[in-house]
């Protein structure tokens, strides 16, 4: 059976390799969001959707295993479920044209789910003192990504997306490895 660290690692790699590949392949045609890079063609959209299926499903499996039995387990699993569903839906809706607003709606639900999970886990799961400090600091950085995304030029939003995603996963690794 897959353990939580392995599931988290699969999710981390699937999300970051897929996003990194899209950004790298289109480095000469920079778009404001990763989703806009995915919407370039049916092929890139499918790659994006498949990457999100793997990343979101392995994360959801991680959440079900790891958060069970922790304080606020119910809330963490419910928010993870909402984020999972929203992530899969947004991955299949291209970020272009008239349907882009639906993509954005589900993408924002997924993004807020990530922030809620990070904050709730960092502040409710008992951890060693150093791990608690680091995970709470990283959760705070995720909360600050919201105003930061409104301050920077929209064409650089993909950078906030990538950094926030990496911070989210590092925070969860700290929590998993620092649990008391």
PDB file of C-alpha atoms in Angstrom:
ATOM      1  CA  UNK A   1       0.000   0.000   0.000  1.00  0.00           C
ATOM      2  CA  UNK A   2       1.221   3.517  -0.726  1.00  0.00           C
ATOM      3  CA  UNK A   3       2.275   5.517   2.319  1.00  0.00           C
ATOM      4  CA  UNK A   4       1.498   9.233   2.749  1.00  0.00           C
ATOM      5  CA  UNK A   5       5.024  10.424   1.903  1.00  0.00           C
ATOM      6  CA  UNK A   6       5.038   8.469  -1.346  1.00  0.00           C
ATOM      7  CA  UNK A   7       1.563   9.752  -2.291  1.00  0.00           C
ATOM      8  CA  UNK A   8       2.606  13.328  -1.521  1.00  0.00           C
ATOM      9  CA  UNK A   9       5.752  12.846  -3.608  1.00  0.00           C
ATOM     10  CA  UNK A  10       3.789  11.494  -6.577  1.00  0.00           C
ATOM     11  CA  UNK A  11       1.440  14.482  -6.341  1.00  0.00           C
ATOM     12  CA  UNK A  12       4.333  16.944  -6.036  1.00  0.00           C
ATOM     13  CA  UNK A  13       6.199  15.479  -9.002  1.00  0.00           C
ATOM     14  CA  UNK A  14       3.137  15.163 -11.242  1.00  0.00           C
ATOM     15  CA  UNK A  15       2.053  18.755 -10.640  1.00  0.00           C
ATOM     16  CA  UNK A  16       5.474  20.382 -10.853  1.00  0.00           C
ATOM     17  CA  UNK A  17       6.866  18.362 -13.745  1.00  0.00           C
ATOM     18  CA  UNK A  18       3.697  18.958 -15.773  1.00  0.00           C
ATOM     19  CA  UNK A  19       3.573  22.691 -14.992  1.00  0.00           C
ATOM     20  CA  UNK A  20       7.328  23.098 -15.442  1.00  0.00           C
ATOM     21  CA  UNK A  21       7.236  21.322 -18.777  1.00  0.00           C
ATOM     22  CA  UNK A  22       4.420  23.535 -20.081  1.00  0.00           C
ATOM     23  CA  UNK A  23       6.231  26.682 -18.957  1.00  0.00           C
ATOM     24  CA  UNK A  24       9.566  25.526 -20.346  1.00  0.00           C
ATOM     25  CA  UNK A  25       8.161  24.470 -23.729  1.00  0.00           C
ATOM     26  CA  UNK A  26       6.437  27.850 -24.124  1.00  0.00           C
ATOM     27  CA  UNK A  27       9.168  30.024 -22.638  1.00  0.00           C
ATOM     28  CA  UNK A  28       9.312  32.124 -25.798  1.00  0.00           C
ATOM     29  CA  UNK A  29       5.553  32.689 -25.801  1.00  0.00           C
ATOM     30  CA  UNK A  30       4.937  33.583 -22.160  1.00  0.00           C
ATOM     31  CA  UNK A  31       1.330  33.696 -20.993  1.00  0.00           C
ATOM     32  CA  UNK A  32      -0.026  35.040 -17.680  1.00  0.00           C
ATOM     33  CA  UNK A  33      -1.076  31.720 -16.116  1.00  0.00           C
ATOM     34  CA  UNK A  34      -0.142  28.070 -16.342  1.00  0.00           C
ATOM     35  CA  UNK A  35      -3.704  27.378 -17.487  1.00  0.00           C
ATOM     36  CA  UNK A  36      -3.232  29.732 -20.437  1.00  0.00           C
ATOM     37  CA  UNK A  37      -0.110  27.767 -21.373  1.00  0.00           C
ATOM     38  CA  UNK A  38      -2.175  24.569 -21.202  1.00  0.00           C
ATOM     39  CA  UNK A  39      -4.910  26.035 -23.412  1.00  0.00           C
ATOM     40  CA  UNK A  40      -2.496  26.521 -26.310  1.00  0.00           C
ATOM     41  CA  UNK A  41      -3.671  23.353 -28.077  1.00  0.00           C
ATOM     42  CA  UNK A  42      -5.811  20.271 -27.474  1.00  0.00           C
ATOM     43  CA  UNK A  43      -2.594  18.302 -26.909  1.00  0.00           C
ATOM     44  CA  UNK A  44      -1.265  20.630 -24.203  1.00  0.00           C
ATOM     45  CA  UNK A  45      -4.723  20.766 -22.589  1.00  0.00           C
ATOM     46  CA  UNK A  46      -4.850  16.965 -22.452  1.00  0.00           C
ATOM     47  CA  UNK A  47      -1.330  16.833 -20.976  1.00  0.00           C
ATOM     48  CA  UNK A  48      -2.416  19.415 -18.388  1.00  0.00           C
ATOM     49  CA  UNK A  49      -5.592  17.471 -17.550  1.00  0.00           C
ATOM     50  CA  UNK A  50      -3.767  14.144 -17.219  1.00  0.00           C
ATOM     51  CA  UNK A  51      -1.114  15.739 -15.007  1.00  0.00           C
ATOM     52  CA  UNK A  52      -3.826  17.195 -12.800  1.00  0.00           C
ATOM     53  CA  UNK A  53      -5.618  13.863 -12.574  1.00  0.00           C
ATOM     54  CA  UNK A  54      -2.453  12.175 -11.302  1.00  0.00           C
ATOM     55  CA  UNK A  55      -1.469  15.047  -8.990  1.00  0.00           C
ATOM     56  CA  UNK A  56      -4.947  15.644  -7.570  1.00  0.00           C
ATOM     57  CA  UNK A  57      -5.786  11.964  -7.126  1.00  0.00           C
ATOM     58  CA  UNK A  58      -2.535  11.132  -5.368  1.00  0.00           C
ATOM     59  CA  UNK A  59      -2.950  14.212  -3.168  1.00  0.00           C
ATOM     60  CA  UNK A  60      -6.513  13.211  -2.314  1.00  0.00           C
ATOM     61  CA  UNK A  61      -5.310   9.724  -1.391  1.00  0.00           C
ATOM     62  CA  UNK A  62      -2.589  11.345   0.742  1.00  0.00           C
ATOM     63  CA  UNK A  63      -5.167  13.556   2.465  1.00  0.00           C
ATOM     64  CA  UNK A  64      -7.464  10.629   3.226  1.00  0.00           C
ATOM     65  CA  UNK A  65      -4.602   8.629   4.751  1.00  0.00           C
ATOM     66  CA  UNK A  66      -2.603  11.320   6.499  1.00  0.00           C
ATOM     67  CA  UNK A  67      -5.309  13.642   7.810  1.00  0.00           C
ATOM     68  CA  UNK A  68      -7.445  10.812   9.240  1.00  0.00           C
ATOM     69  CA  UNK A  69      -7.027  10.813  13.001  1.00  0.00           C
ATOM     70  CA  UNK A  70      -5.512  14.297  13.158  1.00  0.00           C
ATOM     71  CA  UNK A  71      -7.215  17.269  14.804  1.00  0.00           C
ATOM     72  CA  UNK A  72      -9.673  18.795  12.340  1.00  0.00           C
ATOM     73  CA  UNK A  73      -9.494  15.626  10.201  1.00  0.00           C
ATOM     74  CA  UNK A  74     -13.060  16.094   9.013  1.00  0.00           C
ATOM     75  CA  UNK A  75     -12.492  19.660   7.863  1.00  0.00           C
ATOM     76  CA  UNK A  76      -9.159  18.811   6.215  1.00  0.00           C
ATOM     77  CA  UNK A  77     -10.666  15.894   4.303  1.00  0.00           C
ATOM     78  CA  UNK A  78     -13.749  17.874   3.256  1.00  0.00           C
ATOM     79  CA  UNK A  79     -11.620  20.771   1.981  1.00  0.00           C
ATOM     80  CA  UNK A  80      -9.315  18.279   0.235  1.00  0.00           C
ATOM     81  CA  UNK A  81     -12.348  16.700  -1.437  1.00  0.00           C
ATOM     82  CA  UNK A  82     -13.643  20.080  -2.611  1.00  0.00           C
ATOM     83  CA  UNK A  83     -10.183  20.988  -3.913  1.00  0.00           C
ATOM     84  CA  UNK A  84      -9.859  17.620  -5.646  1.00  0.00           C
ATOM     85  CA  UNK A  85     -13.159  17.960  -7.498  1.00  0.00           C
ATOM     86  CA  UNK A  86     -12.481  21.602  -8.430  1.00  0.00           C
ATOM     87  CA  UNK A  87      -8.971  20.759  -9.646  1.00  0.00           C
ATOM     88  CA  UNK A  88     -10.176  17.995 -11.950  1.00  0.00           C
ATOM     89  CA  UNK A  89     -12.976  20.154 -13.365  1.00  0.00           C
ATOM     90  CA  UNK A  90     -10.738  23.185 -13.995  1.00  0.00           C
ATOM     91  CA  UNK A  91      -8.139  20.982 -15.681  1.00  0.00           C
ATOM     92  CA  UNK A  92     -10.629  19.954 -18.377  1.00  0.00           C
ATOM     93  CA  UNK A  93     -11.947  23.460 -19.081  1.00  0.00           C
ATOM     94  CA  UNK A  94      -9.564  25.423 -21.302  1.00  0.00           C
ATOM     95  CA  UNK A  95      -8.604  28.893 -20.071  1.00  0.00           C
ATOM     96  CA  UNK A  96      -9.736  30.661 -23.229  1.00  0.00           C
ATOM     97  CA  UNK A  97     -12.812  32.082 -24.825  1.00  0.00           C
ATOM     98  CA  UNK A  98     -16.270  32.172 -23.336  1.00  0.00           C
ATOM     99  CA  UNK A  99     -15.659  29.182 -21.057  1.00  0.00           C
ATOM    100  CA  UNK A 100     -12.570  30.651 -19.394  1.00  0.00           C
ATOM    101  CA  UNK A 101     -14.726  32.113 -16.601  1.00  0.00           C
ATOM    102  CA  UNK A 102     -15.756  28.580 -15.605  1.00  0.00           C
ATOM    103  CA  UNK A 103     -12.141  27.474 -15.594  1.00  0.00           C
ATOM    104  CA  UNK A 104     -11.236  30.428 -13.370  1.00  0.00           C
ATOM    105  CA  UNK A 105     -14.120  29.727 -10.975  1.00  0.00           C
ATOM    106  CA  UNK A 106     -12.970  26.156 -10.325  1.00  0.00           C
ATOM    107  CA  UNK A 107      -9.288  27.131 -10.333  1.00  0.00           C
ATOM    108  CA  UNK A 108      -9.950  29.680  -7.571  1.00  0.00           C
ATOM    109  CA  UNK A 109     -11.864  27.113  -5.527  1.00  0.00           C
ATOM    110  CA  UNK A 110      -8.902  24.761  -5.866  1.00  0.00           C
ATOM    111  CA  UNK A 111      -6.416  27.511  -4.951  1.00  0.00           C
ATOM    112  CA  UNK A 112      -8.354  28.555  -1.858  1.00  0.00           C
ATOM    113  CA  UNK A 113      -8.623  24.893  -0.864  1.00  0.00           C
ATOM    114  CA  UNK A 114      -4.840  24.597  -1.011  1.00  0.00           C
ATOM    115  CA  UNK A 115      -4.429  27.645   1.226  1.00  0.00           C
ATOM    116  CA  UNK A 116      -7.055  26.433   3.708  1.00  0.00           C
ATOM    117  CA  UNK A 117      -5.452  22.976   3.881  1.00  0.00           C
ATOM    118  CA  UNK A 118      -2.000  24.455   4.479  1.00  0.00           C
ATOM    119  CA  UNK A 119      -3.194  26.830   7.203  1.00  0.00           C
ATOM    120  CA  UNK A 120      -5.463  24.334   8.930  1.00  0.00           C
ATOM    121  CA  UNK A 121      -2.837  21.573   8.885  1.00  0.00           C
ATOM    122  CA  UNK A 122      -0.023  23.860  10.055  1.00  0.00           C
ATOM    123  CA  UNK A 123      -2.031  25.264  12.947  1.00  0.00           C
ATOM    124  CA  UNK A 124      -3.887  22.143  14.150  1.00  0.00           C
ATOM    125  CA  UNK A 125      -1.601  19.134  13.624  1.00  0.00           C
ATOM    126  CA  UNK A 126       0.853  18.671  16.535  1.00  0.00           C
ATOM    127  CA  UNK A 127       4.435  19.006  15.314  1.00  0.00           C
ATOM    128  CA  UNK A 128       7.931  19.342  16.717  1.00  0.00           C
ATOM    129  CA  UNK A 129       8.653  23.019  17.581  1.00  0.00           C
ATOM    130  CA  UNK A 130      10.920  23.730  14.588  1.00  0.00           C
ATOM    131  CA  UNK A 131       8.550  21.971  12.169  1.00  0.00           C
ATOM    132  CA  UNK A 132       5.599  23.914  13.616  1.00  0.00           C
ATOM    133  CA  UNK A 133       7.424  27.217  13.127  1.00  0.00           C
ATOM    134  CA  UNK A 134       8.417  26.376   9.548  1.00  0.00           C
ATOM    135  CA  UNK A 135       5.005  25.013   8.516  1.00  0.00           C
ATOM    136  CA  UNK A 136       3.186  28.012  10.012  1.00  0.00           C
ATOM    137  CA  UNK A 137       5.578  30.401   8.270  1.00  0.00           C
ATOM    138  CA  UNK A 138       5.046  28.644   4.934  1.00  0.00           C
ATOM    139  CA  UNK A 139       1.262  28.695   5.455  1.00  0.00           C
ATOM    140  CA  UNK A 140       1.544  32.434   6.085  1.00  0.00           C
ATOM    141  CA  UNK A 141       3.451  32.811   2.815  1.00  0.00           C
ATOM    142  CA  UNK A 142       0.607  31.044   1.009  1.00  0.00           C
ATOM    143  CA  UNK A 143      -1.907  33.440   2.540  1.00  0.00           C
ATOM    144  CA  UNK A 144       0.292  36.335   1.384  1.00  0.00           C
ATOM    145  CA  UNK A 145       0.283  34.956  -2.159  1.00  0.00           C
ATOM    146  CA  UNK A 146      -3.251  36.319  -2.560  1.00  0.00           C
ATOM    147  CA  UNK A 147      -2.320  39.990  -2.123  1.00  0.00           C
ATOM    148  CA  UNK A 148       0.975  39.383  -3.941  1.00  0.00           C
ATOM    149  CA  UNK A 149      -0.928  38.130  -6.976  1.00  0.00           C
ATOM    150  CA  UNK A 150      -2.876  41.390  -7.016  1.00  0.00           C
ATOM    151  CA  UNK A 151       0.262  43.522  -6.756  1.00  0.00           C
ATOM    152  CA  UNK A 152       2.410  42.006  -9.500  1.00  0.00           C
ATOM    153  CA  UNK A 153       1.732  42.501 -13.167  1.00  0.00           C
ATOM    154  CA  UNK A 154      -0.795  39.939 -14.397  1.00  0.00           C
ATOM    155  CA  UNK A 155       1.621  38.643 -17.010  1.00  0.00           C
ATOM    156  CA  UNK A 156       3.819  37.266 -14.184  1.00  0.00           C
ATOM    157  CA  UNK A 157       1.019  35.478 -12.339  1.00  0.00           C
ATOM    158  CA  UNK A 158       2.376  32.061 -13.389  1.00  0.00           C
ATOM    159  CA  UNK A 159       5.377  32.708 -11.130  1.00  0.00           C
ATOM    160  CA  UNK A 160       3.140  33.151  -8.087  1.00  0.00           C
ATOM    161  CA  UNK A 161       1.343  29.946  -9.071  1.00  0.00           C
ATOM    162  CA  UNK A 162       4.564  27.921  -9.268  1.00  0.00           C
ATOM    163  CA  UNK A 163       6.097  29.326  -6.089  1.00  0.00           C
ATOM    164  CA  UNK A 164       2.853  28.899  -4.142  1.00  0.00           C
ATOM    165  CA  UNK A 165       2.493  25.302  -5.228  1.00  0.00           C
ATOM    166  CA  UNK A 166       6.051  24.496  -4.178  1.00  0.00           C
ATOM    167  CA  UNK A 167       5.544  26.247  -0.824  1.00  0.00           C
ATOM    168  CA  UNK A 168       2.361  24.227  -0.280  1.00  0.00           C
ATOM    169  CA  UNK A 169       4.122  20.915  -0.835  1.00  0.00           C
ATOM    170  CA  UNK A 170       7.177  21.847   1.232  1.00  0.00           C
ATOM    171  CA  UNK A 171       4.865  22.882   4.067  1.00  0.00           C
ATOM    172  CA  UNK A 172       3.110  19.526   3.935  1.00  0.00           C
ATOM    173  CA  UNK A 173       6.420  17.639   3.855  1.00  0.00           C
ATOM    174  CA  UNK A 174       7.482  19.588   6.962  1.00  0.00           C
ATOM    175  CA  UNK A 175       4.220  18.654   8.698  1.00  0.00           C
ATOM    176  CA  UNK A 176       4.431  14.978   7.702  1.00  0.00           C
ATOM    177  CA  UNK A 177       8.057  14.652   8.758  1.00  0.00           C
ATOM    178  CA  UNK A 178       7.703  16.859  11.850  1.00  0.00           C
ATOM    179  CA  UNK A 179       4.586  15.288  13.293  1.00  0.00           C
ATOM    180  CA  UNK A 180       4.849  14.455  16.994  1.00  0.00           C
TER     181      UNK A 180
END
